[in-house]
mmCIF file of C-alpha atoms and ligand atoms in Angstrom:
data_model
loop_
_atom_site.group_PDB
_atom_site.id
_atom_site.type_symbol
_atom_site.label_atom_id
_atom_site.label_comp_id
_atom_site.label_asym_id
_atom_site.label_seq_id
_atom_site.Cartn_x
_atom_site.Cartn_y
_atom_site.Cartn_z
ATOM 1 C CA MET K 1 3.968 -7.411 2.503
ATOM 2 C CA ARG K 2 2.177 -6.624 5.779
ATOM 3 C CA GLN K 3 3.320 -3.602 7.798
ATOM 4 C CA MET K 4 4.169 -4.964 11.324
ATOM 5 C CA ILE K 5 2.981 -3.007 14.248
ATOM 6 C CA ASP K 6 5.010 -1.930 17.274
ATOM 7 C CA LEU K 7 4.120 -4.396 20.084
ATOM 8 C CA SER K 8 6.129 -2.480 22.856
ATOM 9 C CA LEU K 9 3.216 -1.198 24.985
ATOM 10 C CA TYR K 10 -0.033 -2.747 23.882
ATOM 11 C CA LEU K 11 -3.171 -1.631 25.798
ATOM 12 C CA VAL K 12 -5.991 -4.071 25.887
ATOM 13 C CA LEU K 13 -9.342 -2.387 26.668
ATOM 14 C CA ASP K 14 -11.971 -3.742 29.020
ATOM 15 C CA PRO K 15 -15.351 -1.879 29.158
ATOM 16 C CA ASP K 16 -15.836 -2.545 33.026
ATOM 17 C CA LEU K 17 -12.231 -1.859 34.140
ATOM 18 C CA CYS K 18 -12.084 1.331 32.016
ATOM 19 C CA GLU K 19 -14.847 2.821 34.110
ATOM 20 C CA PRO K 20 -15.449 5.631 34.952
ATOM 21 C CA LEU K 21 -13.535 7.162 32.031
ATOM 22 C CA GLY K 22 -14.752 4.653 29.454
ATOM 23 C CA MET K 23 -12.655 2.952 26.700
ATOM 24 C CA VAL K 24 -12.381 5.847 24.335
ATOM 25 C CA GLU K 25 -11.147 8.464 26.958
ATOM 26 C CA THR K 26 -8.936 5.781 28.461
ATOM 27 C CA THR K 27 -7.423 5.362 25.039
ATOM 28 C CA ARG K 28 -6.930 9.053 24.450
ATOM 29 C CA ARG K 29 -4.966 9.362 27.747
ATOM 30 C CA ALA K 30 -3.024 6.181 27.214
ATOM 31 C CA VAL K 31 -1.966 7.515 23.650
ATOM 32 C CA ALA K 32 -0.579 10.578 25.451
ATOM 33 C CA GLY K 33 1.347 8.347 27.807
ATOM 34 C CA GLY K 34 2.977 6.319 24.967
ATOM 35 C CA ILE K 35 1.076 3.174 24.020
ATOM 36 C CA THR K 36 2.011 1.660 20.701
ATOM 37 C CA ALA K 37 -1.127 -0.366 20.065
ATOM 38 C CA VAL K 38 -4.723 -0.659 21.462
ATOM 39 C CA GLN K 39 -6.999 -3.624 21.394
ATOM 40 C CA LEU K 40 -10.768 -3.334 21.528
ATOM 41 C CA ARG K 41 -11.737 -6.373 23.642
ATOM 42 C CA HIS K 42 -15.364 -6.435 24.625
ATOM 43 C CA LYS K 43 -16.653 -9.921 25.270
ATOM 44 C CA THR K 44 -20.345 -8.984 25.189
ATOM 45 C CA ALA K 45 -20.695 -6.351 22.428
ATOM 46 C CA THR K 46 -22.635 -6.912 19.302
ATOM 47 C CA THR K 47 -20.909 -6.355 15.953
ATOM 48 C CA GLU K 48 -22.691 -2.972 15.673
ATOM 49 C CA GLU K 49 -21.463 -1.875 19.050
ATOM 50 C CA PHE K 50 -17.949 -3.057 18.228
ATOM 51 C CA ILE K 51 -18.051 -0.967 15.076
ATOM 52 C CA ALA K 52 -19.476 2.121 16.826
ATOM 53 C CA ILE K 53 -16.757 2.105 19.518
ATOM 54 C CA GLY K 54 -14.023 1.168 16.943
ATOM 55 C CA LYS K 55 -15.045 4.306 14.926
ATOM 56 C CA GLU K 56 -14.523 6.485 18.005
ATOM 57 C CA LEU K 57 -11.195 4.901 18.702
ATOM 58 C CA LYS K 58 -10.162 5.492 15.098
ATOM 59 C CA GLU K 59 -10.794 9.126 15.625
ATOM 60 C CA VAL K 60 -8.635 9.174 18.703
ATOM 61 C CA LEU K 61 -5.854 7.339 16.825
ATOM 62 C CA LYS K 62 -5.931 9.492 13.795
ATOM 63 C CA GLY K 63 -2.557 11.032 13.087
ATOM 64 C CA THR K 64 -0.726 8.780 15.597
ATOM 65 C CA GLU K 65 1.243 5.688 14.900
ATOM 66 C CA VAL K 66 -0.809 3.637 17.411
ATOM 67 C CA ALA K 67 -2.285 0.492 15.804
ATOM 68 C CA LEU K 68 -5.906 -0.431 16.255
ATOM 69 C CA VAL K 69 -6.503 -4.102 17.103
ATOM 70 C CA ILE K 70 -9.925 -5.784 17.123
ATOM 71 C CA ASN K 71 -10.306 -8.803 19.373
ATOM 72 C CA ASP K 72 -12.348 -11.811 18.187
ATOM 73 C CA ASN K 73 -14.724 -10.059 15.805
ATOM 74 C CA VAL K 74 -13.651 -10.445 12.160
ATOM 75 C CA GLU K 75 -16.621 -8.693 10.853
ATOM 76 C CA ALA K 76 -15.975 -5.563 12.936
ATOM 77 C CA ALA K 77 -12.208 -5.727 12.004
ATOM 78 C CA HIS K 78 -13.130 -5.753 8.385
ATOM 79 C CA ALA K 79 -15.710 -3.135 8.586
ATOM 80 C CA LEU K 80 -13.348 -0.793 10.519
ATOM 81 C CA GLN K 81 -10.429 -1.501 8.309
ATOM 82 C CA ALA K 82 -8.535 -2.190 11.512
ATOM 83 C CA ASP K 83 -4.848 -2.631 11.407
ATOM 84 C CA VAL K 84 -5.022 -5.976 13.310
ATOM 85 C CA LEU K 85 -7.318 -8.880 14.238
ATOM 86 C CA HIS K 86 -6.467 -10.806 17.320
ATOM 87 C CA ILE K 87 -7.830 -14.392 17.877
ATOM 88 C CA GLY K 88 -7.311 -17.090 20.430
ATOM 89 C CA GLN K 89 -6.890 -20.848 19.868
ATOM 90 C CA GLY K 90 -10.575 -21.470 20.377
ATOM 91 C CA ASP K 91 -11.931 -18.631 18.264
ATOM 92 C CA MET K 92 -11.510 -19.924 14.698
ATOM 93 C CA PRO K 93 -8.875 -21.701 12.582
ATOM 94 C CA VAL K 94 -5.991 -19.337 11.584
ATOM 95 C CA GLU K 95 -6.503 -20.174 7.911
ATOM 96 C CA GLU K 96 -10.117 -19.178 8.088
ATOM 97 C CA ALA K 97 -9.312 -15.929 9.778
ATOM 98 C CA ARG K 98 -6.637 -15.122 7.246
ATOM 99 C CA LYS K 99 -9.050 -15.875 4.408
ATOM 100 C CA LEU K 100 -11.711 -13.559 5.861
ATOM 101 C CA ILE K 101 -9.350 -10.560 6.663
ATOM 102 C CA GLY K 102 -7.323 -10.841 3.422
ATOM 103 C CA PRO K 103 -3.586 -10.593 2.979
ATOM 104 C CA GLU K 104 -2.984 -7.064 4.324
ATOM 105 C CA MET K 105 -4.315 -7.116 7.879
ATOM 106 C CA ILE K 106 -1.998 -8.152 10.717
ATOM 107 C CA LEU K 107 -3.204 -11.301 12.502
ATOM 108 C CA GLY K 108 -2.333 -11.979 16.172
ATOM 109 C CA LEU K 109 -2.830 -15.326 17.834
ATOM 110 C CA SER K 110 -2.822 -16.338 21.502
ATOM 111 C CA VAL K 111 -0.412 -19.045 22.565
ATOM 112 C CA GLU K 112 -0.643 -20.412 26.056
ATOM 113 C CA ARG K 113 1.677 -23.451 25.860
ATOM 114 C CA LEU K 114 4.924 -24.492 24.279
ATOM 115 C CA ASP K 115 3.467 -27.183 21.992
ATOM 116 C CA LEU K 116 1.134 -24.619 20.440
ATOM 117 C CA VAL K 117 4.077 -22.285 19.346
ATOM 118 C CA LYS K 118 5.378 -25.103 17.251
ATOM 119 C CA GLN K 119 2.166 -24.972 15.123
ATOM 120 C CA VAL K 120 2.355 -21.263 14.452
ATOM 121 C CA ASP K 121 2.460 -20.662 10.686
ATOM 122 C CA ALA K 122 4.497 -17.499 10.112
ATOM 123 C CA SER K 123 3.037 -17.010 6.688
ATOM 124 C CA GLN K 124 -0.440 -16.556 8.245
ATOM 125 C CA VAL K 125 0.241 -15.245 11.771
ATOM 126 C CA ASP K 126 2.175 -11.973 12.359
ATOM 127 C CA TYR K 127 2.607 -12.025 16.168
ATOM 128 C CA ILE K 128 1.645 -14.092 19.083
ATOM 129 C CA GLY K 129 0.301 -13.048 22.494
ATOM 130 C CA ILE K 130 1.949 -15.256 25.095
ATOM 131 C CA GLY K 131 0.348 -15.876 28.452
ATOM 132 C CA PRO K 132 -1.113 -15.546 30.939
ATOM 133 C CA VAL K 133 2.348 -14.934 32.487
ATOM 134 C CA PHE K 134 0.491 -14.514 35.883
ATOM 135 C CA ALA K 135 -3.029 -15.395 37.029
ATOM 136 C CA THR K 136 -5.389 -12.471 36.554
ATOM 137 C CA PRO K 137 -8.974 -11.745 37.457
ATOM 138 C CA THR K 138 -9.418 -9.777 34.246
ATOM 139 C CA LYS K 139 -9.874 -13.058 32.264
ATOM 140 C CA PRO K 140 -11.529 -15.626 34.636
ATOM 141 C CA ASP K 141 -11.379 -18.281 32.041
ATOM 142 C CA HIS K 142 -7.667 -17.970 31.421
ATOM 143 C CA LYS K 143 -5.316 -21.021 30.992
ATOM 144 C CA PRO K 144 -2.777 -21.837 33.649
ATOM 145 C CA ALA K 145 -0.063 -19.158 34.334
ATOM 146 C CA ILE K 146 3.302 -19.773 32.795
ATOM 147 C CA GLY K 147 5.567 -17.432 34.700
ATOM 148 C CA PHE K 148 8.740 -15.861 33.272
ATOM 149 C CA ASP K 149 10.245 -19.253 32.499
ATOM 150 C CA GLY K 150 7.262 -20.413 30.458
ATOM 151 C CA LEU K 151 7.276 -17.026 28.627
ATOM 152 C CA ALA K 152 10.959 -17.391 27.781
ATOM 153 C CA GLU K 153 10.477 -20.927 26.452
ATOM 154 C CA ILE K 154 7.729 -19.901 24.082
ATOM 155 C CA ALA K 155 9.295 -16.577 23.087
ATOM 156 C CA VAL K 156 12.548 -18.245 21.973
ATOM 157 C CA ALA K 157 10.640 -20.873 20.009
ATOM 158 C CA SER K 158 8.405 -18.328 18.289
ATOM 159 C CA PRO K 159 8.867 -17.724 14.523
ATOM 160 C CA VAL K 160 7.086 -14.358 14.872
ATOM 161 C CA PRO K 161 7.309 -11.350 17.291
ATOM 162 C CA THR K 162 5.757 -11.811 20.730
ATOM 163 C CA VAL K 163 3.832 -9.700 23.276
ATOM 164 C CA ALA K 164 3.459 -11.061 26.848
ATOM 165 C CA ILE K 165 0.074 -10.818 28.659
ATOM 166 C CA GLY K 166 -1.525 -11.583 31.996
ATOM 167 C CA GLY K 167 -1.063 -9.889 35.415
ATOM 168 C CA LEU K 168 1.647 -7.581 34.165
ATOM 169 C CA LYS K 169 2.637 -4.567 36.256
ATOM 170 C CA ALA K 170 5.335 -1.930 35.842
ATOM 171 C CA GLU K 171 7.655 -3.852 38.101
ATOM 172 C CA HIS K 172 7.604 -6.782 35.656
ATOM 173 C CA VAL K 173 8.898 -4.774 32.562
ATOM 174 C CA ALA K 174 12.587 -5.666 32.839
ATOM 175 C CA GLN K 175 11.986 -9.379 33.320
ATOM 176 C CA ILE K 176 9.465 -9.606 30.605
ATOM 177 C CA LEU K 177 11.818 -8.041 28.008
ATOM 178 C CA GLU K 178 14.683 -10.204 29.412
ATOM 179 C CA ALA K 179 12.568 -13.315 28.839
ATOM 180 C CA GLY K 180 12.556 -12.351 25.099
ATOM 181 C CA ALA K 181 9.096 -10.758 24.596
ATOM 182 C CA ASP K 182 8.905 -7.822 22.207
ATOM 183 C CA GLY K 183 6.317 -6.067 24.342
ATOM 184 C CA LEU K 184 3.794 -6.085 27.121
ATOM 185 C CA ALA K 185 0.024 -6.246 26.782
ATOM 186 C CA ILE K 186 -1.705 -4.632 29.694
ATOM 187 C CA VAL K 187 -5.283 -4.349 30.823
ATOM 188 C CA SER K 188 -5.855 -3.457 34.585
ATOM 189 C CA ALA K 189 -2.473 -1.819 35.211
ATOM 190 C CA ILE K 190 -3.656 0.935 32.844
ATOM 191 C CA CYS K 191 -7.503 0.746 32.452
ATOM 192 C CA GLY K 192 -9.115 2.233 35.497
ATOM 193 C CA GLN K 193 -5.982 3.617 37.023
ATOM 194 C CA LYS K 194 -6.472 6.960 38.713
ATOM 195 C CA ASP K 195 -4.079 8.656 36.286
ATOM 196 C CA VAL K 196 -4.052 6.686 33.097
ATOM 197 C CA THR K 197 -1.478 8.877 31.335
ATOM 198 C CA SER K 198 1.057 8.606 34.062
ATOM 199 C CA ALA K 199 0.488 4.831 34.614
ATOM 200 C CA THR K 200 1.175 4.467 30.863
ATOM 201 C CA GLU K 201 4.238 6.801 30.965
ATOM 202 C CA GLU K 202 5.745 4.598 33.696
ATOM 203 C CA PHE K 203 5.572 1.541 31.494
ATOM 204 C CA SER K 204 6.883 3.397 28.523
ATOM 205 C CA LYS K 205 9.827 4.827 30.491
ATOM 206 C CA LEU K 206 10.739 1.410 31.979
ATOM 207 C CA ILE K 207 10.581 -0.189 28.476
ATOM 208 C CA LYS K 208 12.943 2.446 27.114
ATOM 209 C CA GLU K 209 15.306 1.986 30.063
ATOM 210 C CA ALA K 210 15.278 -1.717 29.746
ATOM 211 C CA ARG K 211 16.231 -1.496 26.108
ATOM 212 C CA SER K 212 18.935 1.053 26.458
HETATM 213 C C1 LIG H 301 -2.398 -9.691 22.996
HETATM 214 C C2 LIG H 301 -3.437 -10.671 23.371
HETATM 215 N N1 LIG H 301 -2.938 -11.894 23.797
HETATM 216 C C3 LIG H 301 -3.861 -12.830 24.224
HETATM 217 C C4 LIG H 301 -5.202 -12.512 24.220
HETATM 218 C C5 LIG H 301 -6.230 -13.631 24.607
HETATM 219 O O1 LIG H 301 -7.079 -13.967 23.493
HETATM 220 P P1 LIG H 301 -8.096 -15.242 23.702
HETATM 221 O O2 LIG H 301 -7.281 -16.362 24.200
HETATM 222 O O3 LIG H 301 -8.835 -15.304 22.429
HETATM 223 O O4 LIG H 301 -9.029 -14.691 24.828
HETATM 224 P P2 LIG H 301 -10.077 -13.416 24.784
HETATM 225 O O5 LIG H 301 -9.228 -12.215 24.939
HETATM 226 O O6 LIG H 301 -10.680 -13.393 23.459
HETATM 227 O O7 LIG H 301 -10.982 -13.671 25.951
HETATM 228 C C6 LIG H 301 -5.694 -11.241 23.841
HETATM 229 N N2 LIG H 301 -6.902 -10.862 23.754
HETATM 230 N N3 LIG H 301 -4.700 -10.335 23.371
HETATM 231 C C1 LIG H 302 -6.986 -10.937 27.695
HETATM 232 C C2 LIG H 302 -6.027 -11.826 28.420
HETATM 233 N N1 LIG H 302 -5.479 -12.963 27.931
HETATM 234 C C3 LIG H 302 -4.723 -13.615 28.714
HETATM 235 S S1 LIG H 302 -4.604 -12.878 30.289
HETATM 236 C C4 LIG H 302 -5.628 -11.647 29.739
HETATM 237 C C5 LIG H 302 -6.133 -10.483 30.552
HETATM 238 C C6 LIG H 302 -4.850 -9.638 31.074
HETATM 239 O O1 LIG H 302 -5.413 -8.658 31.992
HETATM 240 P P1 LIG H 302 -4.496 -7.934 33.116
HETATM 241 O O2 LIG H 302 -3.420 -7.154 32.396
HETATM 242 O O3 LIG H 302 -5.465 -7.039 33.760
HETATM 243 O O4 LIG H 302 -4.007 -9.023 33.986
HETATM 244 MG MG1 LIG H 303 -10.410 -14.437 21.664
#
């Protein structure tokens, strides 16, 4: 039985947007602010680079409950014994990813449209990333934005927990949770913010308030 992670406040790292602090220091400050998961997303890194940064992230996360997610790179996820691998529809078949990571690692899958959620196999996939909710320059090749209504349709149809992604800011927290998502995945509203810890605390506070 896989140990599910807390999707509430899920930081997705971007090496450029995390400047000048860098991804590791950004993570340290975001952990202090209350993130529940962090994804190493680096679209140009080699596997060796992925593993080197991942090791530093593991040091930062040691003794915390914050889950380490590796985006795209199965080999790095395996080498790092990461908590989670996240893949998109075009990365590799879910069955292949599950075979490569084994039965224990959490597997996340991106879902951009309602028809795709109907194909999600809950015996293989542990959560889905739904979006983009809004258009965002962080991922120039993103699929069309789905808005709160599109998010709600997919979240209600999902057989597994969900995290919303794409253009999310603190002002969206209540509506994202009302739409049925279990959490928010954030890049630019945390990475590169002047005060990473307080930007994270703001999300964390609003999530707690929306749930109370
Ligand atoms: C939590 C989460 N949701 C969606 C994505 C996007 O994954 P993908 O579609 O594979 O695109 P890339 O991030 O690999 O460019 C994600 N990374 N995380
Ligand atoms: C990785 C990803 N997948 C869909 S949108 C996105 C980027 C979200 O970035 P931001 O939070 O800065 O809009
Ligand atoms: Mg991907």
